[in-house]
Amino acid sequence: MSDENKISRRGLFMKLGVLLNGLVATALTIPIVGFLLSSITRGRANAYLSWVPLGPIKDFPEGETRLATFTNPYVTPTDGKTVDTACWVRRVEGAQFQVFAINCAHLGCPVRWFPQSGLFMCPCHGGAYYRDGSRASGPPERGLFEYPYRVHDGMVTIQAGELPTPGSPTASLFGNKPPCGARNEFVSIESKLSACSKTNALLGKTNT
Amino acid sequence: MSVIGQIGQWFDKRLQLAAPIRDAAEHPVPRNTASWFYVFGSAALTVFLLQLVTGILLALVYVPSASEAWSSLQALNHDVTLGWFIRAMHGWGSNFMVAIVLIHMVQVFLFGAYKFPRELTWIVGVFLLLMTLGMAFSGQVLRFDQDAYWGLGIGASIASRVPIAGPIIVKLMLGGPIIAGATLSRFFALHVFVIPGMLISFVCLHLLMVLKLGINEWPMPGRIVKRATYEKEYHQLTTKDGVPFVPYAVWKDLFFAAFILLAVAVCALYFGPFGPTGRPDPTIIQTAPKPDYFFLWLYGLLSYLPPSMETPALLIGPVVVIAFLVLLPFLSGEGEKSWRRRPIAVLTVLLIAITLGTLTHLAGYTPWSPHMNAWSSDPVPERFLHGATALQRQGALVFQAKQCRNCHSLGELGGQRGPTLDNVAVRLTQDQLIRQVIQGGGNMPAYGKNLSPAETTALVAFLEILHPAGQAPARDAARDIVLRESGTHP
């Protein structure tokens, strides 16, 4: 009859035991999830980014594009060579620079610069970019990623620290987005350049 | 009673496992499932066990640290006795495992084994396939070389395209802002603890269901699966025409398992271990990264998808494919099992196999990639220079020096990104050539800013002589008339 509704002493203790374990498990979830998400929370508010030097301005002749390397600002003891990063530095004229990420805007393979034809070419899927980083042909949807740069006391420094990927916020802030990319094959490179510099100026790209 | 028998009895009195094991081994299976078509599941399990053993052996030496992993692989290859052989067995075992799992899946699909009541066996199998691919990818990462490094970059680029959550997923995947020490550590944890743990438990579930539900009977055209009657029919089949699994069917599994292990060992001995290729140093940019064999099709697909299609295809495609595979037993849980009566199933398998095979084949020689050294290393075929004027020869120099050769082949040497130019003069008139060179288009960059007028003139003069002997170059008929009327043309 009402026996079914009665809770026995043992039954109660078992339920309390389950409840206790549930509470402990919930409490432990907090540090576990916090640990698992540490790589995200640590990088909040662009904390991974900082200004790193690329070298004296005299290392980069005007009108030329040179390979430069820098050490990623965030280093852990087991990183080895992986923190050394390459980038392409184009000195347009004077203190006007463009610093391109080595990673293709398609899938991140390392692009190579060919000064003779004024093109960056990607070995993976054949993405090609003009000297100003805008898309020339191939699968990339946009131009090369650009690092924000500063020239101070004769040193070229860039703001870096995260792997540039098509979805990263830094990549969408800086660099040639589709509006100034080579969507129209008949747009001259000059007009693309000016369109891009306008976009960059609007985005508050530093150039001191 | 012999001593061994007595020891056995002593253990069994305490373990009480002999009877259930005997029952499982001797459970009746339909006579015609003792077939060579039914050996792939056990072969996959065999290779998985091989991977466990060789993996543990490698872990005795391997160091999962971005600064030392590559050197520890070199030590395995060159310093540790037979380290190269264990690495080769593990690498080839991985290729064999993916292949056998895929063959097993195709066989199960074509034999209708996913139908009632084996839906869950199939679904667990789908997850086993995904885990196997996860093991293949994470294993490639542990071979921490240039391909692994840039392969991670490709993975991060794909993951970053997820709307909103993209950058978060990338940091979670890499364990930090860049591909570095933390990235290798977490892929080590995935490859060595997380995925194998899930694999082992899922394999147990998979096997348990095969034992409980019985092996799929040989599909006969016209023998229709109905939920109401199937189990009774299957029971009759195993009682009337059944044979004990051991030894009637198992000997074929054993033979095939031994054959597969031998094949892995022969490949390991003959071809040796995979890599590692160059050091994972991101400042070495003279590299053309490529994924391992079973991801080559994806590498190929990514070069052929139109740019606007790529992100949707990458993000929605896998979801659709996995959802379809999981839902398959519910979409066609009853009906014909025999592939003879399921033409669409057969055609689907053929279509997928041909598509994946073609993409894999293409990714083997990447016609879409520029040949980075073609401009400086490939010779201009002699027949195009023979009797050429100074201007045309100058054009040949421009052609090489401006890296045209990286994408266009001459005499079958050079890139295949653009069309071969052996007969370009037949296809394009002088005006069209000038326009194409200066403005580009059709997936060719515009060279207007990188060629002086003199260089363009020379280059077009050279391109105009690129036609097969005896075939006239293209000409603009209208221009001939205009020139003739204006008296500047004979």
XYZ file of C-alpha atoms in Angstrom:
698
model
C 0.000 0.000 0.000
C 1.807 3.088 1.193
C 4.976 0.996 1.653
C 6.020 1.974 -1.873
C 6.102 5.636 -0.932
C 8.126 5.081 2.200
C 11.802 5.810 2.043
C 13.927 3.313 3.868
C 16.948 4.390 5.864
C 19.310 2.659 3.427
C 17.507 4.113 0.429
C 17.810 7.586 1.891
C 21.511 7.148 2.555
C 22.078 5.897 -0.974
C 20.259 8.890 -2.422
C 22.216 11.209 -0.152
C 25.397 9.503 -1.304
C 24.487 10.071 -4.967
C 23.610 13.684 -4.185
C 26.887 14.191 -2.367
C 28.843 12.827 -5.313
C 26.859 15.035 -7.647
C 27.732 18.094 -5.578
C 31.427 17.197 -5.432
C 31.481 16.480 -9.166
C 29.865 19.839 -9.902
C 32.352 21.603 -7.658
C 35.251 19.824 -9.390
C 33.890 20.697 -12.823
C 34.732 24.360 -12.229
C 38.530 23.946 -11.931
C 38.571 21.256 -14.646
C 36.756 23.434 -17.181
C 38.816 26.419 -16.092
C 41.984 24.414 -16.765
C 40.739 23.178 -20.128
C 39.786 26.674 -21.278
C 42.959 28.324 -19.983
C 44.359 28.812 -23.484
C 41.274 30.861 -24.369
C 40.865 32.816 -21.142
C 44.538 33.685 -21.008
C 44.365 35.300 -24.428
C 41.317 37.394 -23.597
C 41.453 41.047 -24.712
C 44.352 40.322 -27.072
C 46.646 39.485 -24.156
C 48.716 37.265 -26.461
C 49.609 40.227 -28.672
C 52.549 42.525 -28.112
C 54.993 44.626 -30.091
C 58.058 42.746 -31.311
C 61.048 44.187 -33.170
C 61.839 42.994 -36.718
C 65.110 44.877 -37.157
C 66.525 48.291 -38.004
C 64.814 50.158 -40.808
C 68.034 50.111 -42.872
C 67.657 46.323 -43.240
C 64.647 46.935 -45.434
C 65.495 48.818 -48.630
C 62.774 50.961 -50.139
C 60.638 49.301 -52.768
C 61.745 45.811 -51.756
C 60.124 42.936 -49.901
C 62.337 41.028 -47.491
C 61.869 38.001 -45.249
C 62.150 38.833 -41.556
C 61.878 36.589 -38.514
C 60.787 37.308 -34.994
C 60.240 35.356 -31.805
C 56.637 35.000 -30.765
C 56.058 37.088 -27.611
C 54.330 34.228 -25.764
C 56.851 31.447 -25.115
C 56.593 28.263 -23.047
C 59.572 26.072 -22.062
C 58.867 23.251 -24.545
C 58.252 25.379 -27.637
C 61.672 24.907 -29.248
C 61.945 26.427 -32.702
C 58.184 26.757 -33.164
C 58.120 30.253 -31.622
C 60.369 31.583 -34.383
C 58.076 33.096 -36.967
C 58.717 34.448 -40.425
C 56.993 37.367 -42.136
C 57.400 39.363 -45.344
C 58.321 43.021 -44.866
C 57.602 45.372 -47.750
C 58.988 48.857 -47.408
C 56.855 50.901 -49.749
C 58.758 54.169 -49.209
C 60.128 56.116 -46.259
C 58.454 54.876 -43.119
C 55.531 53.358 -45.017
C 55.574 49.594 -44.652
C 53.437 46.557 -45.183
C 54.242 43.526 -43.024
C 52.582 40.366 -44.315
C 52.058 37.153 -42.423
C 53.859 34.179 -43.938
C 50.580 32.234 -43.804
C 48.471 32.036 -46.927
C 44.986 33.457 -46.336
C 43.577 30.224 -47.773
C 44.831 27.514 -45.412
C 47.931 28.946 -43.800
C 50.753 27.417 -45.868
C 53.944 29.518 -46.126
C 53.836 31.864 -49.137
C 57.009 32.713 -51.037
C 57.904 36.059 -52.579
C 59.071 36.291 -56.180
C 60.516 39.774 -56.751
C 60.873 39.267 -60.534
C 57.152 38.866 -61.103
C 56.118 40.794 -58.009
C 53.993 37.927 -56.742
C 53.615 35.908 -53.585
C 52.898 32.277 -54.442
C 51.616 29.554 -52.163
C 52.949 26.014 -52.689
C 49.831 24.267 -51.339
C 46.882 25.180 -53.535
C 48.380 27.835 -55.778
C 47.091 31.002 -54.142
C 48.871 34.099 -55.558
C 49.028 37.668 -54.254
C 50.316 40.934 -55.704
C 53.185 42.840 -54.081
C 50.708 44.841 -51.980
C 49.289 41.625 -50.569
C 46.004 41.774 -52.456
C 44.640 38.576 -53.926
C 45.855 37.877 -57.468
C 44.479 34.410 -58.158
C 43.768 30.981 -56.729
C 41.544 29.816 -53.903
C 42.171 32.539 -51.252
C 39.131 34.686 -50.629
C 41.126 37.695 -49.514
C 44.584 39.253 -49.500
C 47.482 38.322 -47.225
C 47.134 39.007 -43.502
C 49.016 42.078 -42.346
C 50.579 42.848 -38.978
C 50.117 46.365 -37.571
C 53.552 48.017 -37.537
C 55.404 50.964 -36.044
C 58.677 52.569 -36.922
C 60.314 53.982 -33.823
C 63.940 54.992 -33.239
C 64.881 53.417 -36.550
C 63.407 50.052 -35.559
C 60.536 48.341 -37.308
C 58.225 46.660 -34.817
C 55.023 44.742 -35.404
C 52.151 43.714 -33.215
C 52.127 39.930 -33.279
C 51.528 36.893 -31.108
C 48.698 34.895 -32.650
C 48.635 32.531 -35.600
C 46.888 34.518 -38.350
C 43.908 32.497 -39.566
C 40.965 33.535 -41.732
C 38.718 33.705 -38.676
C 40.996 35.399 -36.145
C 39.873 38.886 -35.097
C 43.302 40.355 -35.718
C 43.272 39.013 -39.267
C 39.961 40.647 -40.034
C 41.016 43.977 -38.527
C 44.235 44.317 -40.440
C 44.991 43.388 -43.977
C 43.400 43.441 -47.356
C 39.835 42.358 -46.966
C 37.791 41.528 -50.037
C 36.579 45.135 -50.653
C 40.118 46.147 -51.531
C 41.157 42.731 -52.863
C 41.398 41.792 -56.508
C 37.766 40.927 -57.057
C 37.686 42.792 -60.328
C 40.440 41.634 -62.654
C 40.456 44.963 -64.497
C 41.111 47.171 -61.466
C 44.639 48.484 -61.641
C 47.010 47.643 -58.842
C 47.409 51.339 -58.076
C 43.707 51.812 -57.412
C 43.666 48.681 -55.288
C 46.546 50.039 -53.246
C 44.806 53.330 -52.611
C 41.563 51.559 -51.760
C 43.442 49.376 -49.297
C 45.317 52.204 -47.645
C 41.992 53.996 -47.226
C 40.514 50.926 -45.579
C 43.535 50.582 -43.341
C 43.424 54.241 -42.387
C 39.767 53.844 -41.471
C 40.642 50.906 -39.288
C 43.141 53.030 -37.404
C 46.258 51.328 -38.629
C 49.242 52.799 -36.806
C 51.953 54.391 -38.879
C 54.035 56.687 -36.716
C 44.391 -35.265 -15.140
C 47.387 -33.411 -16.455
C 49.073 -30.701 -14.445
C 48.107 -28.061 -16.980
C 44.487 -29.144 -16.787
C 44.561 -28.915 -13.019
C 46.057 -25.433 -13.099
C 43.415 -24.436 -15.613
C 40.658 -25.732 -13.370
C 42.138 -23.918 -10.388
C 41.936 -20.637 -12.264
C 38.499 -21.290 -13.725
C 37.035 -22.101 -10.334
C 37.943 -18.559 -9.366
C 37.482 -16.696 -12.681
C 34.538 -18.692 -14.057
C 35.271 -17.423 -17.549
C 35.717 -20.711 -19.452
C 32.012 -21.369 -19.992
C 31.071 -17.899 -21.293
C 34.166 -17.818 -23.534
C 33.305 -21.261 -24.923
C 29.723 -20.147 -25.530
C 30.896 -17.042 -27.341
C 33.419 -18.943 -29.432
C 31.048 -21.717 -30.400
C 27.941 -19.609 -30.938
C 26.236 -20.713 -34.143
C 26.630 -18.527 -37.194
C 24.832 -18.977 -40.537
C 26.909 -21.429 -42.590
C 27.567 -19.119 -45.547
C 28.941 -16.313 -43.363
C 32.079 -18.424 -42.983
C 33.270 -16.445 -45.971
C 36.332 -14.488 -47.020
C 34.051 -11.423 -47.258
C 33.577 -11.533 -43.477
C 37.210 -11.188 -42.437
C 37.673 -7.399 -42.523
C 36.234 -6.643 -39.096
C 38.596 -9.019 -37.346
C 41.449 -7.753 -39.537
C 40.734 -4.173 -38.396
C 40.831 -5.370 -34.777
C 44.120 -7.167 -35.426
C 45.757 -4.059 -36.885
C 44.378 -1.995 -33.997
C 46.069 -4.369 -31.540
C 49.270 -4.066 -33.571
C 48.974 -0.260 -33.301
C 48.543 -0.522 -29.527
C 51.671 -2.646 -29.174
C 53.874 -0.646 -31.557
C 52.516 2.607 -30.117
C 53.524 1.622 -26.594
C 56.959 0.608 -27.891
C 57.409 4.000 -29.586
C 56.294 5.815 -26.436
C 59.298 4.261 -24.654
C 61.556 6.587 -26.658
C 59.403 9.362 -28.126
C 59.422 12.727 -26.332
C 56.194 14.728 -26.743
C 57.878 18.112 -26.623
C 57.981 20.555 -29.513
C 61.667 21.131 -28.904
C 62.634 17.450 -28.743
C 60.035 15.368 -30.590
C 61.782 15.650 -33.946
C 65.167 14.687 -32.489
C 63.650 11.742 -30.631
C 62.168 10.510 -33.933
C 65.590 10.818 -35.535
C 67.002 8.808 -32.632
C 64.324 6.159 -33.197
C 65.179 6.037 -36.891
C 68.940 5.941 -36.558
C 70.174 5.229 -33.036
C 67.742 2.879 -31.327
C 68.107 -0.728 -32.470
C 65.174 -1.559 -34.787
C 63.538 1.753 -33.839
C 63.064 2.403 -37.552
C 61.214 -0.895 -37.922
C 58.787 -0.193 -35.072
C 58.146 3.300 -36.478
C 57.590 1.799 -39.927
C 55.217 -0.848 -38.540
C 53.236 1.836 -36.710
C 53.110 4.101 -39.770
C 52.148 1.337 -42.184
C 49.801 -0.128 -39.601
C 48.012 3.217 -39.574
C 47.576 3.187 -43.355
C 46.383 -0.435 -43.277
C 43.976 0.284 -40.450
C 42.266 3.167 -42.269
C 42.093 1.086 -45.456
C 40.694 -2.010 -43.734
C 38.155 -0.004 -41.733
C 36.948 1.588 -44.981
C 36.753 -1.785 -46.770
C 34.902 -3.252 -43.777
C 32.435 -0.368 -43.900
C 31.811 -0.794 -47.645
C 31.279 -4.545 -47.190
C 28.850 -3.989 -44.315
C 26.992 -1.369 -46.344
C 26.742 -3.477 -49.488
C 25.662 -6.577 -47.516
C 22.919 -4.551 -45.790
C 24.302 -5.437 -42.374
C 23.351 -2.021 -40.974
C 19.628 -2.882 -41.196
C 17.414 -4.002 -38.307
C 18.427 -5.047 -35.652
C 22.050 -4.006 -36.157
C 21.480 -0.226 -36.385
C 23.476 0.564 -33.262
C 26.343 -1.692 -34.354
C 26.570 0.413 -37.523
C 26.378 3.725 -35.618
C 29.122 2.650 -33.219
C 31.055 1.620 -36.336
C 30.657 5.115 -37.815
C 32.191 6.562 -34.647
C 34.955 3.954 -34.826
C 35.720 5.201 -38.358
C 35.832 8.815 -37.146
C 38.120 7.822 -34.269
C 40.363 5.928 -36.679
C 40.650 9.066 -38.835
C 41.257 11.092 -35.658
C 44.085 8.713 -34.773
C 45.525 9.060 -38.287
C 45.500 12.869 -38.099
C 46.805 13.145 -34.539
C 49.458 10.557 -35.379
C 50.638 12.731 -38.232
C 50.926 15.626 -35.774
C 53.072 13.540 -33.402
C 55.500 12.983 -36.280
C 56.397 16.576 -35.492
C 58.013 17.678 -38.751
C 57.324 20.375 -41.348
C 54.282 18.555 -42.725
C 52.906 18.187 -39.202
C 53.515 21.852 -38.401
C 51.876 23.250 -41.535
C 49.189 20.551 -41.417
C 48.221 21.949 -38.015
C 48.121 25.379 -39.636
C 45.705 24.023 -42.251
C 43.590 22.492 -39.482
C 43.588 25.793 -37.593
C 42.640 27.715 -40.755
C 39.700 25.390 -41.329
C 38.589 25.540 -37.677
C 38.871 29.323 -37.630
C 36.163 29.579 -40.279
C 33.464 28.463 -37.854
C 31.294 31.551 -37.372
C 31.825 33.408 -34.064
C 33.420 30.461 -32.213
C 36.237 30.050 -34.790
C 39.055 31.879 -32.942
C 38.095 30.179 -29.665
C 38.204 26.741 -31.288
C 41.622 27.531 -32.767
C 43.075 28.476 -29.353
C 41.514 25.391 -27.812
C 42.929 23.205 -30.573
C 46.419 24.741 -30.456
C 46.504 25.117 -26.671
C 47.660 28.690 -27.110
C 47.935 31.489 -29.649
C 50.302 29.672 -32.032
C 51.347 26.149 -33.027
C 53.892 25.376 -30.305
C 54.744 23.142 -27.349
C 51.231 23.073 -25.927
C 49.832 22.014 -29.320
C 52.001 18.904 -29.512
C 51.282 18.041 -25.872
C 47.544 18.062 -26.370
C 47.694 16.076 -29.582
C 49.870 13.584 -27.705
C 47.180 13.301 -25.031
C 44.536 12.831 -27.721
C 46.531 10.250 -29.670
C 47.766 8.241 -26.708
C 45.009 8.497 -24.086
C 41.734 10.034 -25.191
C 41.051 8.525 -28.617
C 42.541 5.066 -27.885
C 40.480 4.904 -24.681
C 37.323 5.683 -26.628
C 38.368 3.290 -29.393
C 38.845 0.418 -26.964
C 35.462 0.933 -25.318
C 33.684 1.378 -28.647
C 35.376 -1.703 -30.100
C 34.120 -3.675 -27.067
C 30.577 -2.387 -27.623
C 30.804 -3.165 -31.327
C 31.983 -6.728 -30.657
C 29.444 -7.273 -27.900
C 26.636 -6.384 -30.279
C 28.022 -8.673 -32.983
C 27.923 -11.510 -30.438
C 24.484 -10.659 -29.014
C 22.728 -9.962 -32.309
C 24.639 -12.481 -34.394
C 26.686 -11.890 -37.512
C 24.763 -10.596 -40.504
C 23.562 -13.527 -42.647
C 24.675 -13.753 -46.262
C 22.218 -11.490 -48.113
C 19.988 -13.341 -50.560
C 18.146 -11.366 -53.231
C 14.479 -11.382 -52.326
C 14.968 -12.192 -48.651
C 13.391 -9.067 -47.196
C 14.196 -7.738 -43.722
C 11.031 -7.010 -41.714
C 11.160 -5.818 -38.115
C 8.321 -8.147 -37.117
C 9.816 -11.361 -38.423
C 13.563 -10.887 -38.828
C 14.754 -12.125 -35.454
C 12.709 -15.322 -35.747
C 14.014 -15.943 -39.266
C 17.599 -15.351 -38.171
C 17.169 -17.728 -35.250
C 15.846 -20.423 -37.595
C 18.756 -19.831 -39.935
C 21.333 -20.315 -37.194
C 19.647 -23.358 -35.712
C 18.840 -25.143 -38.983
C 21.867 -24.175 -41.047
C 24.233 -22.841 -38.427
C 27.814 -23.823 -37.677
C 29.863 -22.965 -34.595
C 31.956 -19.831 -35.203
C 34.991 -21.678 -33.860
C 36.366 -23.437 -35.830
C 34.125 -23.232 -38.940
C 34.449 -19.510 -39.620
C 37.333 -18.399 -37.460
C 40.075 -20.050 -39.482
C 39.536 -17.594 -42.333
C 39.769 -14.665 -39.883
C 42.986 -16.118 -38.510
C 44.508 -16.645 -41.938
C 43.602 -13.144 -43.078
C 44.826 -11.531 -39.841
C 48.193 -13.252 -40.256
C 48.325 -12.198 -43.896
C 47.600 -8.554 -42.991
C 50.225 -8.491 -40.231
C 52.703 -9.963 -42.673
C 51.762 -7.364 -45.284
C 52.309 -4.532 -42.778
C 55.680 -6.012 -41.833
C 56.715 -6.403 -45.479
C 55.754 -2.791 -46.245
C 57.615 -1.646 -43.130
C 60.711 -3.615 -44.139
C 60.653 -2.597 -47.779
C 59.514 1.052 -47.615
C 60.720 1.946 -44.117
C 59.280 4.538 -41.745
C 57.490 7.736 -42.763
C 59.675 10.768 -42.245
C 60.147 12.794 -40.269
C 60.630 15.406 -43.007
C 62.342 18.716 -42.210
C 62.554 20.238 -38.747
C 59.353 21.932 -37.576
C 60.940 25.371 -37.849
C 58.418 27.932 -39.140
C 61.202 30.162 -40.444
C 62.070 27.507 -43.045
C 59.529 28.477 -45.658
C 60.941 26.462 -48.560
C 58.455 23.678 -47.982
C 55.384 22.343 -49.725
C 53.431 20.644 -46.950
C 51.245 17.682 -47.778
C 48.962 15.601 -45.595
C 49.271 11.849 -45.162
C 47.767 9.522 -47.741
C 44.253 9.294 -46.338
C 43.769 13.048 -46.204
C 45.150 13.752 -49.679
C 41.629 13.734 -51.174
C 40.700 16.602 -48.852
C 43.844 18.478 -49.871
C 42.764 18.040 -53.504
C 39.171 19.007 -52.857
C 40.293 22.238 -51.196
C 42.037 23.368 -54.343
C 39.073 22.678 -56.612
C 36.226 24.136 -54.581
C 35.322 27.660 -55.702
C 36.466 30.145 -52.994
C 32.915 31.104 -52.072
C 31.894 27.451 -51.629
C 34.826 26.493 -49.469
C 33.797 27.617 -46.003
C 30.227 26.252 -46.263
C 31.524 22.987 -47.730
C 34.158 22.603 -45.005
C 31.794 23.372 -42.156
C 28.515 21.877 -43.373
C 29.900 18.981 -45.446
C 31.240 16.857 -42.564
C 28.065 17.446 -40.513
C 25.889 16.299 -43.417
C 28.053 13.244 -44.140
C 28.186 12.136 -40.487
C 24.468 12.791 -39.994
C 23.681 10.754 -43.101
C 25.860 7.843 -41.966
C 24.283 7.854 -38.498
C 20.750 8.122 -39.866
C 21.257 5.535 -42.613
C 19.949 2.535 -40.613
C 16.822 4.515 -39.753
C 16.290 5.667 -43.332
C 16.493 2.110 -44.669
C 16.253 -0.188 -41.683
C 14.176 -2.750 -43.544
C 13.965 -4.221 -47.029
C 16.461 -5.790 -49.389
C 19.911 -6.573 -48.091
C 21.488 -7.948 -51.226
C 23.585 -5.521 -53.235
C 22.187 -7.220 -56.335
C 18.850 -5.571 -55.636
C 20.271 -2.212 -54.427
C 21.668 -0.482 -57.509
C 21.679 2.980 -55.922
C 23.753 1.704 -52.998
C 26.271 0.164 -55.402
C 26.413 3.304 -57.550
C 26.852 5.501 -54.455
C 29.820 3.433 -53.304
C 31.340 3.523 -56.792
C 30.818 7.281 -57.112
C 32.383 8.001 -53.730
C 35.273 5.624 -54.391
C 36.000 7.137 -57.809
C 35.731 10.696 -56.472
C 38.033 10.047 -53.530
C 40.394 8.011 -55.721
C 40.604 10.742 -58.358
C 41.194 13.502 -55.798
C 43.846 11.368 -54.068
C 45.534 10.670 -57.390
C 45.520 14.380 -58.299
C 46.866 15.339 -54.872
C 49.758 12.982 -55.595
C 51.161 15.427 -58.151
C 49.223 18.635 -57.288
C 48.590 20.104 -60.754
C 47.080 23.142 -58.989
C 50.325 24.144 -57.267
C 52.891 26.366 -58.954
C 56.256 24.649 -59.461
C 58.301 27.000 -57.335
C 61.622 26.284 -59.113
C 60.414 25.767 -62.681
C 61.378 29.304 -63.775
C 65.010 28.836 -62.832
C 65.512 25.154 -63.533
C 63.381 24.006 -66.496
C 65.005 24.493 -69.917
C 63.161 26.171 -72.808
C 62.548 23.431 -75.408
C 65.032 23.717 -78.232
C 62.409 23.577 -80.979
C 60.958 26.892 -79.850
C 64.357 28.605 -79.924
C 65.548 27.175 -83.225
C 65.535 29.987 -85.775
C 63.964 32.405 -83.279
C 64.724 36.109 -83.645
C 66.554 38.090 -80.994
C 63.258 39.588 -79.847
C 61.645 36.162 -79.510
C 64.642 34.871 -77.548
C 64.423 37.944 -75.352
C 60.770 37.003 -74.838
C 61.803 33.494 -73.788
C 64.036 35.066 -71.142
C 61.165 37.245 -69.918
C 58.956 34.131 -69.860
C 61.425 32.345 -67.591
C 62.510 35.296 -65.466
C 58.971 36.417 -64.633
C 58.095 32.954 -63.317
C 55.494 32.304 -66.051
C 56.978 28.810 -66.150
C 55.945 28.179 -62.525
C 52.340 27.856 -63.669
C 52.634 27.147 -67.416
C 54.453 24.172 -68.886
C 56.469 24.078 -72.092
C 57.400 20.703 -73.524
C 55.723 19.027 -70.524
C 58.048 20.777 -68.059
C 56.826 23.462 -65.688
C 53.746 24.113 -63.606
C 50.301 22.831 -64.495
C 48.332 25.501 -62.685
C 47.638 27.315 -65.976
C 47.205 25.770 -69.419
C 50.248 24.397 -71.202
C 51.627 26.985 -73.632
C 53.023 24.590 -76.253
C 50.238 25.659 -78.604
C 49.125 28.970 -77.129
C 49.714 30.775 -80.443
C 47.055 28.564 -82.033
C 44.517 29.483 -79.361
C 45.135 33.222 -78.903
C 45.827 36.017 -81.381
C 48.462 38.649 -80.727
C 45.899 41.073 -79.269
C 44.454 38.422 -77.011
C 47.921 37.449 -75.817
C 48.739 41.061 -74.929
C 45.438 41.460 -73.095
C 45.883 38.216 -71.166
C 49.443 39.043 -70.126
C 48.647 42.585 -68.994
C 45.240 42.115 -67.426
C 45.374 38.467 -66.410
C 42.007 36.905 -65.698
C 40.709 33.358 -65.708
C 42.704 32.683 -62.536
C 45.874 34.341 -63.857
C 47.364 37.367 -62.083
C 47.616 40.625 -64.060
C 51.223 41.288 -65.080
C 50.629 44.854 -66.303
C 52.583 46.420 -63.434
C 55.419 43.955 -63.510
C 56.312 44.078 -67.198
C 57.742 47.042 -69.084
C 56.242 47.651 -72.552
C 59.464 46.291 -74.075
C 59.221 43.134 -71.968
C 55.578 42.659 -72.923
C 56.424 43.042 -76.616
C 59.238 40.510 -76.361
C 57.141 38.076 -74.306
C 54.232 38.197 -76.764
C 56.670 37.779 -79.686
C 57.887 34.589 -77.997
C 54.382 33.351 -77.216
C 53.408 33.843 -80.856
C 55.902 31.201 -81.979
C 54.528 28.582 -79.563
C 52.572 26.413 -81.961
C 53.042 22.875 -83.294
C 54.927 22.536 -86.552
C 52.540 22.663 -89.481
C 49.762 24.345 -87.520
C 49.284 28.029 -88.270
C 49.046 30.482 -85.376
C 45.695 32.117 -84.670
C 45.065 35.375 -86.473
C 42.444 38.039 -86.288
C 40.787 37.877 -89.728
C 39.103 41.256 -89.273
C 42.431 42.914 -88.584
C 43.888 41.493 -91.809
C 41.083 43.148 -93.771
C 41.496 46.475 -91.991
C 45.237 46.453 -92.515
C 44.839 45.465 -96.188
C 42.337 48.249 -96.834
C 44.507 50.812 -95.130
C 47.348 49.664 -97.357
C 49.751 48.731 -94.570
C 49.427 45.013 -95.275
C 50.205 43.212 -98.549
